[in-house]
Coordinates of C-alpha atoms in Angstrom, one line a residue:
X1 CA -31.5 -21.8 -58.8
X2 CA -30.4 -18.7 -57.6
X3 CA -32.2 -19.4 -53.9
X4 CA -29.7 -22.4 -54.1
X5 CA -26.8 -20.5 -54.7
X6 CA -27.7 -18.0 -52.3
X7 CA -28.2 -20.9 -49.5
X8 CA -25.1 -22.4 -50.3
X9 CA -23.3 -18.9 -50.5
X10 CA -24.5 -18.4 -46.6
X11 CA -23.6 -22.0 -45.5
X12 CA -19.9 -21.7 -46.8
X13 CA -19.4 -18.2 -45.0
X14 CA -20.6 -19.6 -42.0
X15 CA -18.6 -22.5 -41.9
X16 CA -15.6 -20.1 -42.9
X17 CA -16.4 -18.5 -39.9
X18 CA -16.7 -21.2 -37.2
X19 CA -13.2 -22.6 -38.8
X20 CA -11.7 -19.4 -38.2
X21 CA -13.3 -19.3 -34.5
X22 CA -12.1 -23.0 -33.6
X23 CA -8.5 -22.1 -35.1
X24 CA -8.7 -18.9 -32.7
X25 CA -9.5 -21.3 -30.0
X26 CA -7.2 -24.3 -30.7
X27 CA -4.3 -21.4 -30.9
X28 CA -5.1 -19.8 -27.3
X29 CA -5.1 -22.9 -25.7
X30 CA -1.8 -23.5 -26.5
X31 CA -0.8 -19.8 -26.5
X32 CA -2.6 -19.0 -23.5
X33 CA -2.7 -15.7 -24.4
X34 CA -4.1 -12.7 -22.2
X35 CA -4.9 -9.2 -22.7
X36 CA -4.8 -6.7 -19.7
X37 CA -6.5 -3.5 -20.5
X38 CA -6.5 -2.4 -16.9
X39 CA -4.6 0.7 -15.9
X40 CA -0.8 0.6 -15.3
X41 CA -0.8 -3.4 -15.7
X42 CA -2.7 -4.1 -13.1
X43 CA -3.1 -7.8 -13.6
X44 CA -0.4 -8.6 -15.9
X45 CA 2.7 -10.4 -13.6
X46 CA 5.7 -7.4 -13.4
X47 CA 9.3 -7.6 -14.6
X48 CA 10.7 -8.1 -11.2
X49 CA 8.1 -11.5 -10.2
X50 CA 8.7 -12.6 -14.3
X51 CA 12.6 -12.5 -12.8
X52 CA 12.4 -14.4 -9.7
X53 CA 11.1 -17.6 -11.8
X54 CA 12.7 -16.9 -14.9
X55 CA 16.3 -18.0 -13.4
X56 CA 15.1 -21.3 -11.3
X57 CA 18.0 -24.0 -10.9
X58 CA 15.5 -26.6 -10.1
X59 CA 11.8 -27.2 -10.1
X60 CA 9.5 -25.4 -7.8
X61 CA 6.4 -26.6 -6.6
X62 CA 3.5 -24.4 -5.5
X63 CA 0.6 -25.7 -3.8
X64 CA -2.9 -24.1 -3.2
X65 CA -4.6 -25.8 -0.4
X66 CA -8.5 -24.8 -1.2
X67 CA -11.5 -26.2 0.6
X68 CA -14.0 -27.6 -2.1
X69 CA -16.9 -24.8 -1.5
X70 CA -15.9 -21.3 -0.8
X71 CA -17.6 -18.6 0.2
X72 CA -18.8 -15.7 -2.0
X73 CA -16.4 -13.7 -0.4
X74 CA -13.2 -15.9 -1.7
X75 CA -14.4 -16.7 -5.5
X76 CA -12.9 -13.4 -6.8
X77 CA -9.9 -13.7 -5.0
X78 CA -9.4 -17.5 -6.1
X79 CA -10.0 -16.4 -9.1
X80 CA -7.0 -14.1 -9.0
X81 CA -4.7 -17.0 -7.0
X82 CA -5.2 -19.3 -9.7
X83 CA -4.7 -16.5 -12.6
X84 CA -1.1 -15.3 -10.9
X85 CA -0.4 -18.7 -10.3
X86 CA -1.0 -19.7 -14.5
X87 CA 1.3 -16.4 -15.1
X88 CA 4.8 -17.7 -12.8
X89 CA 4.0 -20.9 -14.8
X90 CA 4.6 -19.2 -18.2
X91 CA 7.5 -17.1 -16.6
X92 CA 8.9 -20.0 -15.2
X93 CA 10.6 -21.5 -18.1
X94 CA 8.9 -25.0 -17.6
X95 CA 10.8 -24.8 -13.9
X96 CA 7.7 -23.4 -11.9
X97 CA 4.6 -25.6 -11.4
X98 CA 1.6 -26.0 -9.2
X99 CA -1.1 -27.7 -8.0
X100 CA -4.9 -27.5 -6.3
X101 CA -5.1 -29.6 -3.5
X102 CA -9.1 -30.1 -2.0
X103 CA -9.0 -33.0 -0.6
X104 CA -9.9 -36.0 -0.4
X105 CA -11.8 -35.3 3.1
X106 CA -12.4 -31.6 4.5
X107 CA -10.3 -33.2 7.7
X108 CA -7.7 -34.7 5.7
X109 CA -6.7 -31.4 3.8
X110 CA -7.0 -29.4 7.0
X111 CA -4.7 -31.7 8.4
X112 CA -2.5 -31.5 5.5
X113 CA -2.7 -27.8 5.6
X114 CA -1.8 -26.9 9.0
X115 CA 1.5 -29.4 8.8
X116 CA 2.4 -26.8 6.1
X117 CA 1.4 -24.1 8.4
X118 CA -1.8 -23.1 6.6
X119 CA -4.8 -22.6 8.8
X120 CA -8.3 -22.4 8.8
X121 CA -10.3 -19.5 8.4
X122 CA -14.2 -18.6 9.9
X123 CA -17.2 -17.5 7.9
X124 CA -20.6 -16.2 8.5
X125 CA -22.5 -17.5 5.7
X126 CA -26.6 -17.9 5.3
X127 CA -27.0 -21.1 4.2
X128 CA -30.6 -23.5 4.7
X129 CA -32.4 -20.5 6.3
X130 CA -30.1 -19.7 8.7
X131 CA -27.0 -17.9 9.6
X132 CA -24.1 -20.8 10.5
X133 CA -20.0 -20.2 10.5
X134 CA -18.4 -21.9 7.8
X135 CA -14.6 -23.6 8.5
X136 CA -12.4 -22.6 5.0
X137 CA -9.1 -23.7 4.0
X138 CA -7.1 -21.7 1.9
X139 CA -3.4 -20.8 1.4
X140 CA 0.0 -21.5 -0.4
X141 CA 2.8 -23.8 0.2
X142 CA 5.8 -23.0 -1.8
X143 CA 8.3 -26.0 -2.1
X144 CA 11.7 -25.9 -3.7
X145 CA 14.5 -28.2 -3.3
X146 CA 13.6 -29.9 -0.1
X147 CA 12.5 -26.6 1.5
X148 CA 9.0 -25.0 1.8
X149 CA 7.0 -21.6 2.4
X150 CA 3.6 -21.1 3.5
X151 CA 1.3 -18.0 2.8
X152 CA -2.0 -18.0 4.2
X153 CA -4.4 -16.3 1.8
X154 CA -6.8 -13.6 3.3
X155 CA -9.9 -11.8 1.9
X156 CA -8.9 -8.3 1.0
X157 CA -5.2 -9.8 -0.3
X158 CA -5.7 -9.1 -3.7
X159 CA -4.3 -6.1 -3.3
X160 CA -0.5 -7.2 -2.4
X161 CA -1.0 -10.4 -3.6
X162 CA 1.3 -10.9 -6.2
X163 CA 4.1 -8.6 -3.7
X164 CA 3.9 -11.3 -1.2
X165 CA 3.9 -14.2 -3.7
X166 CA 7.1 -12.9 -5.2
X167 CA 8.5 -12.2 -1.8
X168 CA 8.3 -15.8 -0.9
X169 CA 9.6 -17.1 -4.3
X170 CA 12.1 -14.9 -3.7
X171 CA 12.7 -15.7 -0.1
X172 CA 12.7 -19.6 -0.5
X173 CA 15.5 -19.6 -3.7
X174 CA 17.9 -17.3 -1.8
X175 CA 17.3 -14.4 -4.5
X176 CA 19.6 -12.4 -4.5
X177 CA 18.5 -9.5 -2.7
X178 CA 19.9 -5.9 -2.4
X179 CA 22.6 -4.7 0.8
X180 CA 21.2 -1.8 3.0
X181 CA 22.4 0.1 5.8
X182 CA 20.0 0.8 9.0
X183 CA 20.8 2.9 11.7
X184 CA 18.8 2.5 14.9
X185 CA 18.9 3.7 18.7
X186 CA 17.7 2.4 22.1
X187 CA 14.2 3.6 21.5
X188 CA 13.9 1.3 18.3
X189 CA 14.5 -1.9 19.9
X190 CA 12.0 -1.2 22.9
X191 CA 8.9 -0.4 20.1
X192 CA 6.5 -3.3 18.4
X193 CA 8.0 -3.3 14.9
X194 CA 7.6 -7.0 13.8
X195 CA 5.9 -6.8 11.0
X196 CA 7.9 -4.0 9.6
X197 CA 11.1 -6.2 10.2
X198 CA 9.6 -9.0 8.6
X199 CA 9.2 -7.3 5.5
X200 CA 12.7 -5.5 5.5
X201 CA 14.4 -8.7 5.8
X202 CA 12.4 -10.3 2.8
X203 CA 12.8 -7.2 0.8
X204 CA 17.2 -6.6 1.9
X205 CA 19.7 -7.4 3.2
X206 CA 20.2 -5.5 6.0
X207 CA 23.3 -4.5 8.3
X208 CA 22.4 -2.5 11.4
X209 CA 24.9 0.3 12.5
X210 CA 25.2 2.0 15.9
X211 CA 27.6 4.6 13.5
X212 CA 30.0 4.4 16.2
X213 CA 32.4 2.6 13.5
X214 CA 32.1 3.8 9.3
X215 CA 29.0 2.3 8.2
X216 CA 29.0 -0.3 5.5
X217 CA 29.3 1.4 1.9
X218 CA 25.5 0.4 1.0
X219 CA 23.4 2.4 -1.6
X220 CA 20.8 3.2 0.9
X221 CA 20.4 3.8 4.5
X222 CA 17.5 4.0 6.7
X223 CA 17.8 6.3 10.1
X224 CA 15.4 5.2 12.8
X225 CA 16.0 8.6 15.0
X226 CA 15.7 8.6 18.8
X227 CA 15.5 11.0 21.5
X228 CA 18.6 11.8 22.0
X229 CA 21.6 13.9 20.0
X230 CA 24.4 11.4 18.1
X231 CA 27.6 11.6 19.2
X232 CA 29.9 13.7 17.0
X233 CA 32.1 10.3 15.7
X234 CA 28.4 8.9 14.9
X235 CA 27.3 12.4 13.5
X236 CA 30.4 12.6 11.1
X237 CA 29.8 9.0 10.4
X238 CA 26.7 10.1 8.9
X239 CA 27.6 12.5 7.3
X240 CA 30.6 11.1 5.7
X241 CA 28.1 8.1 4.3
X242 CA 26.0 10.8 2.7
X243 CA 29.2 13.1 1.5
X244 CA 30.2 9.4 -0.4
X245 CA 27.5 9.1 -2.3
X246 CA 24.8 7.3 0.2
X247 CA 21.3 7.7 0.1
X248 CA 19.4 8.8 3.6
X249 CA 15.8 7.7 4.2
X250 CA 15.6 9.6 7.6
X251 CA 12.5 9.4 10.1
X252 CA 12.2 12.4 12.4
X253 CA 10.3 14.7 14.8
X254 CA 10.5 16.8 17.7
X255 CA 7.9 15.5 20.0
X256 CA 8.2 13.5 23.1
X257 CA 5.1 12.6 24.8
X258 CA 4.8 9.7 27.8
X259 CA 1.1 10.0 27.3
X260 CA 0.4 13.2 29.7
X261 CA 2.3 15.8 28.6
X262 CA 4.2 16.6 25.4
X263 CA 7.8 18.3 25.3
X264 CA 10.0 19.2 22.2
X265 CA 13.2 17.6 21.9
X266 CA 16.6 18.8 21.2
X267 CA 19.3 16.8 19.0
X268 CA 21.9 17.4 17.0
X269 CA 20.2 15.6 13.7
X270 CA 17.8 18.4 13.4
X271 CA 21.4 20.7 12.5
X272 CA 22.8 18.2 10.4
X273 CA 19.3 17.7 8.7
X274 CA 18.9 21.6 8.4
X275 CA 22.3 22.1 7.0
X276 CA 21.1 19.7 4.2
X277 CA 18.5 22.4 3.1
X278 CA 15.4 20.2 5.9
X279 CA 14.0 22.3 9.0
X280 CA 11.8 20.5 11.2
X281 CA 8.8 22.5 12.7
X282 CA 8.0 22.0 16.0
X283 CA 4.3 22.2 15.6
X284 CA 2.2 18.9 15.6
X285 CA 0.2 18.5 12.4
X286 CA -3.3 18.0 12.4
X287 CA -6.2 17.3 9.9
X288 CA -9.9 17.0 10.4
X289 CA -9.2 13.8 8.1
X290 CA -8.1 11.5 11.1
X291 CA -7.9 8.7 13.2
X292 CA -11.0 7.8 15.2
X293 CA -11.6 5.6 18.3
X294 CA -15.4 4.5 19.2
X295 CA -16.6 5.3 22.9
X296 CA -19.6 3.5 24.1
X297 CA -22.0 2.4 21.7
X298 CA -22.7 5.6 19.8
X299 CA -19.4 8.3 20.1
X300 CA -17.0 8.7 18.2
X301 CA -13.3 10.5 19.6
X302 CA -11.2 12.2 17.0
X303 CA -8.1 12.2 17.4
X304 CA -6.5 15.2 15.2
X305 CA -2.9 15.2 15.9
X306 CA -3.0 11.7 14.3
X307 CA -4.0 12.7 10.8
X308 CA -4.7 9.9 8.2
X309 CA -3.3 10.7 4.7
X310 CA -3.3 9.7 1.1
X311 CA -0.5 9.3 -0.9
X312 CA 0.8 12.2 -3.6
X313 CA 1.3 10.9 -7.7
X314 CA 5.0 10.6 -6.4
X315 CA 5.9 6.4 -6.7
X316 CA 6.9 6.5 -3.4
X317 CA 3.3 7.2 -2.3
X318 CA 1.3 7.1 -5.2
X319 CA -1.5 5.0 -4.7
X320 CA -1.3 4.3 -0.8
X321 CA -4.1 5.6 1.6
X322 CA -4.9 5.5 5.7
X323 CA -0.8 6.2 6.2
X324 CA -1.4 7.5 9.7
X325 CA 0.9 10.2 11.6
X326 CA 1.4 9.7 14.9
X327 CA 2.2 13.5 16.9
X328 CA 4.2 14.5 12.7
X329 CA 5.8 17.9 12.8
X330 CA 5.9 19.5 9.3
X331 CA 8.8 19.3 6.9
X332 CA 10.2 23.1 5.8
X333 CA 12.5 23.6 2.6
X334 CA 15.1 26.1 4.0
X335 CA 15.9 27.2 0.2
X336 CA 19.7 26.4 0.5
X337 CA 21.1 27.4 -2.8
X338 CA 21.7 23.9 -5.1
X339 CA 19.1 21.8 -3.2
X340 CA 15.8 20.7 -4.7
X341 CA 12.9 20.2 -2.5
X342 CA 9.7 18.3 -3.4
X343 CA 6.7 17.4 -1.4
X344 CA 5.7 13.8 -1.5
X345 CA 3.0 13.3 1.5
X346 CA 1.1 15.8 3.1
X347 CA -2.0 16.7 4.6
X348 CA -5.3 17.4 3.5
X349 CA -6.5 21.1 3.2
X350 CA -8.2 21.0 6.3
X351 CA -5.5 21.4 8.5
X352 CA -4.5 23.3 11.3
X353 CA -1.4 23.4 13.8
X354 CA -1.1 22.8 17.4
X355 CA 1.9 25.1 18.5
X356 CA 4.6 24.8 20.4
X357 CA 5.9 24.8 23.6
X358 CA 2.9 24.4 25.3
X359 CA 0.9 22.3 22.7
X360 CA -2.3 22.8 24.6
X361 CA -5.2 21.0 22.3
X362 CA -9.1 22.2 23.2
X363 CA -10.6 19.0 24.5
X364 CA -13.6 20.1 22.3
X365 CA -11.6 19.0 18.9
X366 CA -11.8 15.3 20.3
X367 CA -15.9 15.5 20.6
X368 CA -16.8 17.6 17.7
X369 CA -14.0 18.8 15.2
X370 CA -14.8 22.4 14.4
X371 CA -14.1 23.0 11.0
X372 CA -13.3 26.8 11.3
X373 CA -9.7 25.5 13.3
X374 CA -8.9 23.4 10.4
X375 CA -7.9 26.1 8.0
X376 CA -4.4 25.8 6.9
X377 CA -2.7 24.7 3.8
X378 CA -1.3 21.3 3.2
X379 CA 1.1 20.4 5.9
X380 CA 4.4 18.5 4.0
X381 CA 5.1 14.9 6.1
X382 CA 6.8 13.1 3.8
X383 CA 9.8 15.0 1.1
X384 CA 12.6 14.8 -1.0
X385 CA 16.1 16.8 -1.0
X386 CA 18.3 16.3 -3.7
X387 CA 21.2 18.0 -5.3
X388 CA 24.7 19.3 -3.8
X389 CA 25.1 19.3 -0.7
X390 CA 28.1 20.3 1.7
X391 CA 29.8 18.1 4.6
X392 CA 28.5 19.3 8.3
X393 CA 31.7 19.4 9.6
X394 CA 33.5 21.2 6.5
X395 CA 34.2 24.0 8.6
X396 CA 35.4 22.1 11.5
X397 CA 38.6 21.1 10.3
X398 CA 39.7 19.7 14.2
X399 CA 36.7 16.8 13.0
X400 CA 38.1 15.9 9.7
X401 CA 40.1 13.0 9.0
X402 CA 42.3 11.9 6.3
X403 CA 39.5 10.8 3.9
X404 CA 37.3 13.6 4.4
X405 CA 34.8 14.3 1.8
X406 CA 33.7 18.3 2.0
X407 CA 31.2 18.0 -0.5
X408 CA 28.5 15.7 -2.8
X409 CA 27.2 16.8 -6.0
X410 CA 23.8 14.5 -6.6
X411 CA 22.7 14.4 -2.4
X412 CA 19.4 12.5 -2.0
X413 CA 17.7 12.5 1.2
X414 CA 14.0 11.2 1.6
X415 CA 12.3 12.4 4.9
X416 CA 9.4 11.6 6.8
X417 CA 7.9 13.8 10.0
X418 CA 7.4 10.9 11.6
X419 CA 10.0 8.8 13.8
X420 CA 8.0 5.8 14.6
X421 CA 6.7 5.3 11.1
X422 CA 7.8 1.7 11.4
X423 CA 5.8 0.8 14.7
X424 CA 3.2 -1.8 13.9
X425 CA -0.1 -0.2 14.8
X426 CA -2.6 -1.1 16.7
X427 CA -5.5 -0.7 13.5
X428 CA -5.2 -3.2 11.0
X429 CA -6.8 -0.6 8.6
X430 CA -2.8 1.4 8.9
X431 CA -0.8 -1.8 9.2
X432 CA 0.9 -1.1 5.7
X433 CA 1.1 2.6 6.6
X434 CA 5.8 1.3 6.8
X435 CA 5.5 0.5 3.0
X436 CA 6.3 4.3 2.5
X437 CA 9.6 3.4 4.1
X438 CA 10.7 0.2 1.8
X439 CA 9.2 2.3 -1.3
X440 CA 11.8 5.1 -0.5
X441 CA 14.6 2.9 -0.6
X442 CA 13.4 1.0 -3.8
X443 CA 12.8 4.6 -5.6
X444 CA 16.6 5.5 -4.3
X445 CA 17.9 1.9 -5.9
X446 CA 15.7 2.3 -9.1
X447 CA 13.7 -0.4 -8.2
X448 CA 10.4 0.8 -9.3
X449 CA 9.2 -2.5 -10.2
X450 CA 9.1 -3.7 -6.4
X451 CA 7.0 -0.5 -5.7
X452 CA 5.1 -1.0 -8.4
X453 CA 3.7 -4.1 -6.9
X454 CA 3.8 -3.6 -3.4
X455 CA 1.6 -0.8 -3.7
X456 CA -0.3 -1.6 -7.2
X457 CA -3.9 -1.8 -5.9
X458 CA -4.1 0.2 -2.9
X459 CA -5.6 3.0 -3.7
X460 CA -9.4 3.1 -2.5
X461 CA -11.8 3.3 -5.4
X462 CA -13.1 6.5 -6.9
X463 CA -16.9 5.1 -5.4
X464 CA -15.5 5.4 -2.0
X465 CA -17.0 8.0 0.3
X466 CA -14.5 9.0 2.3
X467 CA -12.2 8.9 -0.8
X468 CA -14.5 10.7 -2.6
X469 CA -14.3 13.7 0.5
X470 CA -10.8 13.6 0.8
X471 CA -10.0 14.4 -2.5
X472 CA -12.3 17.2 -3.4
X473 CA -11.8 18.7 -0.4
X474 CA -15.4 18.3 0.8
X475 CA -16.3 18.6 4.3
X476 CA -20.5 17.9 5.1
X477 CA -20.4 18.0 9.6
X478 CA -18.8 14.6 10.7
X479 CA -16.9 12.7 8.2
X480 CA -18.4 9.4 9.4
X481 CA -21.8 10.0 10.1
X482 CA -22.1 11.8 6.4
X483 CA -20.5 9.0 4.9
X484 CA -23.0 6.4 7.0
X485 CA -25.8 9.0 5.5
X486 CA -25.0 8.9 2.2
X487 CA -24.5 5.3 2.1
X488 CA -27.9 5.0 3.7
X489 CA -29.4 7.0 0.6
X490 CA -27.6 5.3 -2.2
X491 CA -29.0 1.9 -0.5
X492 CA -32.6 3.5 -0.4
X493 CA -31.8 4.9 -4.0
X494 CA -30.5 1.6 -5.2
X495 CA -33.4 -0.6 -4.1
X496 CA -36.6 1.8 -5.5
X497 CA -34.6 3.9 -8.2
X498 CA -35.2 0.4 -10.5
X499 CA -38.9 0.0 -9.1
X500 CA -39.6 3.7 -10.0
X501 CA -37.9 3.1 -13.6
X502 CA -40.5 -0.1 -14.4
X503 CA -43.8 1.6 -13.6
X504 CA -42.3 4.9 -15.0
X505 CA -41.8 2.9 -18.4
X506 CA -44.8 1.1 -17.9
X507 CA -47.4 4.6 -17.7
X508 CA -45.3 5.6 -20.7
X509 CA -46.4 2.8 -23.0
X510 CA -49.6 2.2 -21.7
X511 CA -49.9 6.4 -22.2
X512 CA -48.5 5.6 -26.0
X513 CA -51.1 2.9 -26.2
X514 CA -53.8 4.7 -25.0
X515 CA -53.6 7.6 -27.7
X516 CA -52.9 5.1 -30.5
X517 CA -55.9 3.2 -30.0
X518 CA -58.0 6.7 -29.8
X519 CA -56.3 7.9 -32.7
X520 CA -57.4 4.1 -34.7
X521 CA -60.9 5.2 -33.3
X522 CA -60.9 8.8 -34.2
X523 CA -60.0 7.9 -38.0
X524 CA -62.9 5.1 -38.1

């Protein structure tokens, strides 16, 4: 009797339990709940993509061109698509929706595909004993009353996926998006900047100046510096945006170089600039944490006065890596009483200087870096000024006209050492170095959201080598052929280390077997 009760007692808490299970299940597939334990959000959709779809006047239609079987190399990242895709939905009020398209022919969705603008992508794959190249479809077609977008979806994208998802969205409904000011000279229209463009004009609105005329009263704007001094109505025009409360994101230096020699450069932005509590050096910044270019089939050229850096835990560059320098002079906080100066990119602490006028480099630095030159502290490329600051031209009264403003209380100017910051380079490893640019003005709106997504997953992880390096500091000879090295090793390591574990294990039990059955036979 009691073995009856005590069967029974087990079958009704198990079927207690598988109710509660299926109810669990029956609820989260209507709820379609999802937990993200990842650090800061990582894979939860943000406030500012939740908005873009949360306010639809019509229906929107996404559609994810996909070839039937992708590569390795594409599941995770599908993965991801579809996931982002599933989170719009749910932030789309019933307005957002989408679709997989495969088919029904490999042909017939590439043709399909590239009408929408979506092309075909190449793999090396080993398939059948052999190594063939495998044709892939894959991107996103973004519809929305009678007009489209197309996004072609890379490897690698993860990263700035969900950025350039929202700027489409956002791009496609006519979002509302924020007014800026940009000031820029000859030299900016003569340098390859299209991809930086492209991205400023889906991120603002933007109205270029010449400052000859009162710029437009924006929150933000951007000066592309040139070679030459301002005028003084385009100087006081400048100046008069910042005294009213404007924001400056300013991108500087002192070098001129035609690709033989390399002279310093004289303009009158440097005095405004310094009379704002920012001195310029005119020393070039180097690291021994730099951009390399491959020679033959085995060297290696370092170039040191173009020093690759890692972001600070400031937003503007917190979590962004390989932002390259091209000929940076160093950023100096002239202590003007009421300022505030804080250091949001720098250099590494192997750094040195190469001085001015002459800025003759040892030809030996390109071959084999010694690290005894690279002994400096960390060089500031990238900073913030805030607090009061006074009018340039307060004590030139003969400037000032009849709305003159002498003097502005909360001043905010974000600086880079770096005046072509915005040219596309020629690396595709540095291609979002810009972002630092269009995170500036965000952080100056309080738009923290948008940097929060354009640069979410950029940071290399903590199992990278030359991450690893950088951030402790560590220097072992040539960055690149230790990191080759020790990636070697850890191969090696990886493929006997489990090997050496098994037969380890194995002598210890048979050893533990061995003395047991001795001991049996020692006590018979």
């Amino acid at each position: 009797m009691k073995k009856e009760k005590k069967t029974s007692s087990i079958l009704s808490n198990l079927l207690i339990k598988l109710a509660i299970v299926l109810m669990v299940l029956l609820i989260g597939s209507y709820a379609r709940v999802r937990w993200d334990f990842s650090k800061n959000k990582a894979y939860s959709l943000s406030q500012v993509s939740k908005d873009a779809v949360s306010n639809l006047q019509d229906n929107m239609v996404v559609k994810l061109y996909s070839s039937k079987e992708l590569p390795a190399a594409m599941l995770i990242l599908d993965r991801y698509v579809k996931d982002l895709l599933e989170e719009y939905k749910q932030a789309g009020k019933g307005k957002f929706h989408y679709e997989v398209i495969n088919g029904p022919s490999p042909e017939d969705l590439k043709n399909k595909a590239l009408q929408y603008g979506v092309g075909a992508m190449y793999f090396r794959i080993f398939e059948n004993d052999k190594t063939t190249t495998k044709e892939v479809i894959y991107g996103l077609v973004f519809e929305y009353q009678g007009n489209f977008e197309s996004m072609n979806v890379l490897p690698k994208m993860q990263n700035q996926l969900e950025y350039q998802m929202t700027l489409k969205i956002q791009k496609i409904t006519r979002y509302t998006l924020p007014d800026i000011t940009a000031f820029v000279d000859t030299l900016y229209t003569l340098m390859p900047r299209q991809k930086y463009e492209n991205e400023l004009y889906s991120n603002y609105n933007v109205h270029f100046t010449n400052l000859l005329e009162p710029p437009p009263k924006t929150h933000v704007m951007i000066v592309h510096s040139g070679y030459d001094s301002l005028s003084i109505t385009q100087l006081y025009n400048l100046d008069q945006f910042l005294m009213q409360g404007g924001k400056l994101v300013v991108l500087a230096d002192k070098i001129f170089s035609d690709g033989e020699t390399v002279m310093e450069i004289h303009s009158n932005l440097f005095d405004f600039l310094e009379n704002n509590g920012i001195k310029l050096s005119s020393d070039i910044a180097m690291d021994i944490f730099c951009d390399s270019r491959q020679m033959g089939v085995d060297t290696n050229i370092s170039f040191p006065i173009y020093p690759v850096l890692r972001g600070s835990q400031h937003p503007i560059t917190r979590n962004m890596s390989n932002i390259i320098i091209y000929m940076g002079n160093g950023i100096i906080f002239n202590r003007k009483p009421g300022l505030k100066f804080q250091t949001i990119l720098a250099t590494s602490t192997r750094s040195a200087l190469l001085e001015g006028p002459d800025y003759q480099l040892d030809s030996r630095l390109f071959f084999n870096p010694d690290p005894d030159v690279f002994v400096n502290p960390p060089i500031p490329l990238g900073a913030i000024v805030e607090g009061r600051m006074e009018s340039y031209f307060k004590e030139k009264p003969q400037f000032q006209r009849s709305d003159f403003v002498s003097e502005v209380k909360d001043g905010k100017i974000v600086i880079f050492g770096d005046r072509e910051l915005y040219v596309d380079p020629d690396k595709p490893i540095y291609e979002n170095r810009y972002q630092i640019i269009l995170n500036a003005v965000d952080w100056l709106m309080g738009r923290e959201d948008m940097i929060n997504i354009r640069s979410r997953h950029l940071q290399e992880s903590i199992l990278d080598i030359a991450y690893y390096m950088h951030k402790n500091n560590l220097l072992w000879g040539d960055p690149a052929k230790t990191e080759r090295r020790i990636k070697m090793e850890v191969k090696i390591i990886a493929t006997l280390l489990p090997s050496l574990i098994l037969i380890a294990v194995g002598g210890i039990i048979s050893l533990h077997r061995k003395r047991t059955k001795e001991f049996k036979n020692e006590e018979i």
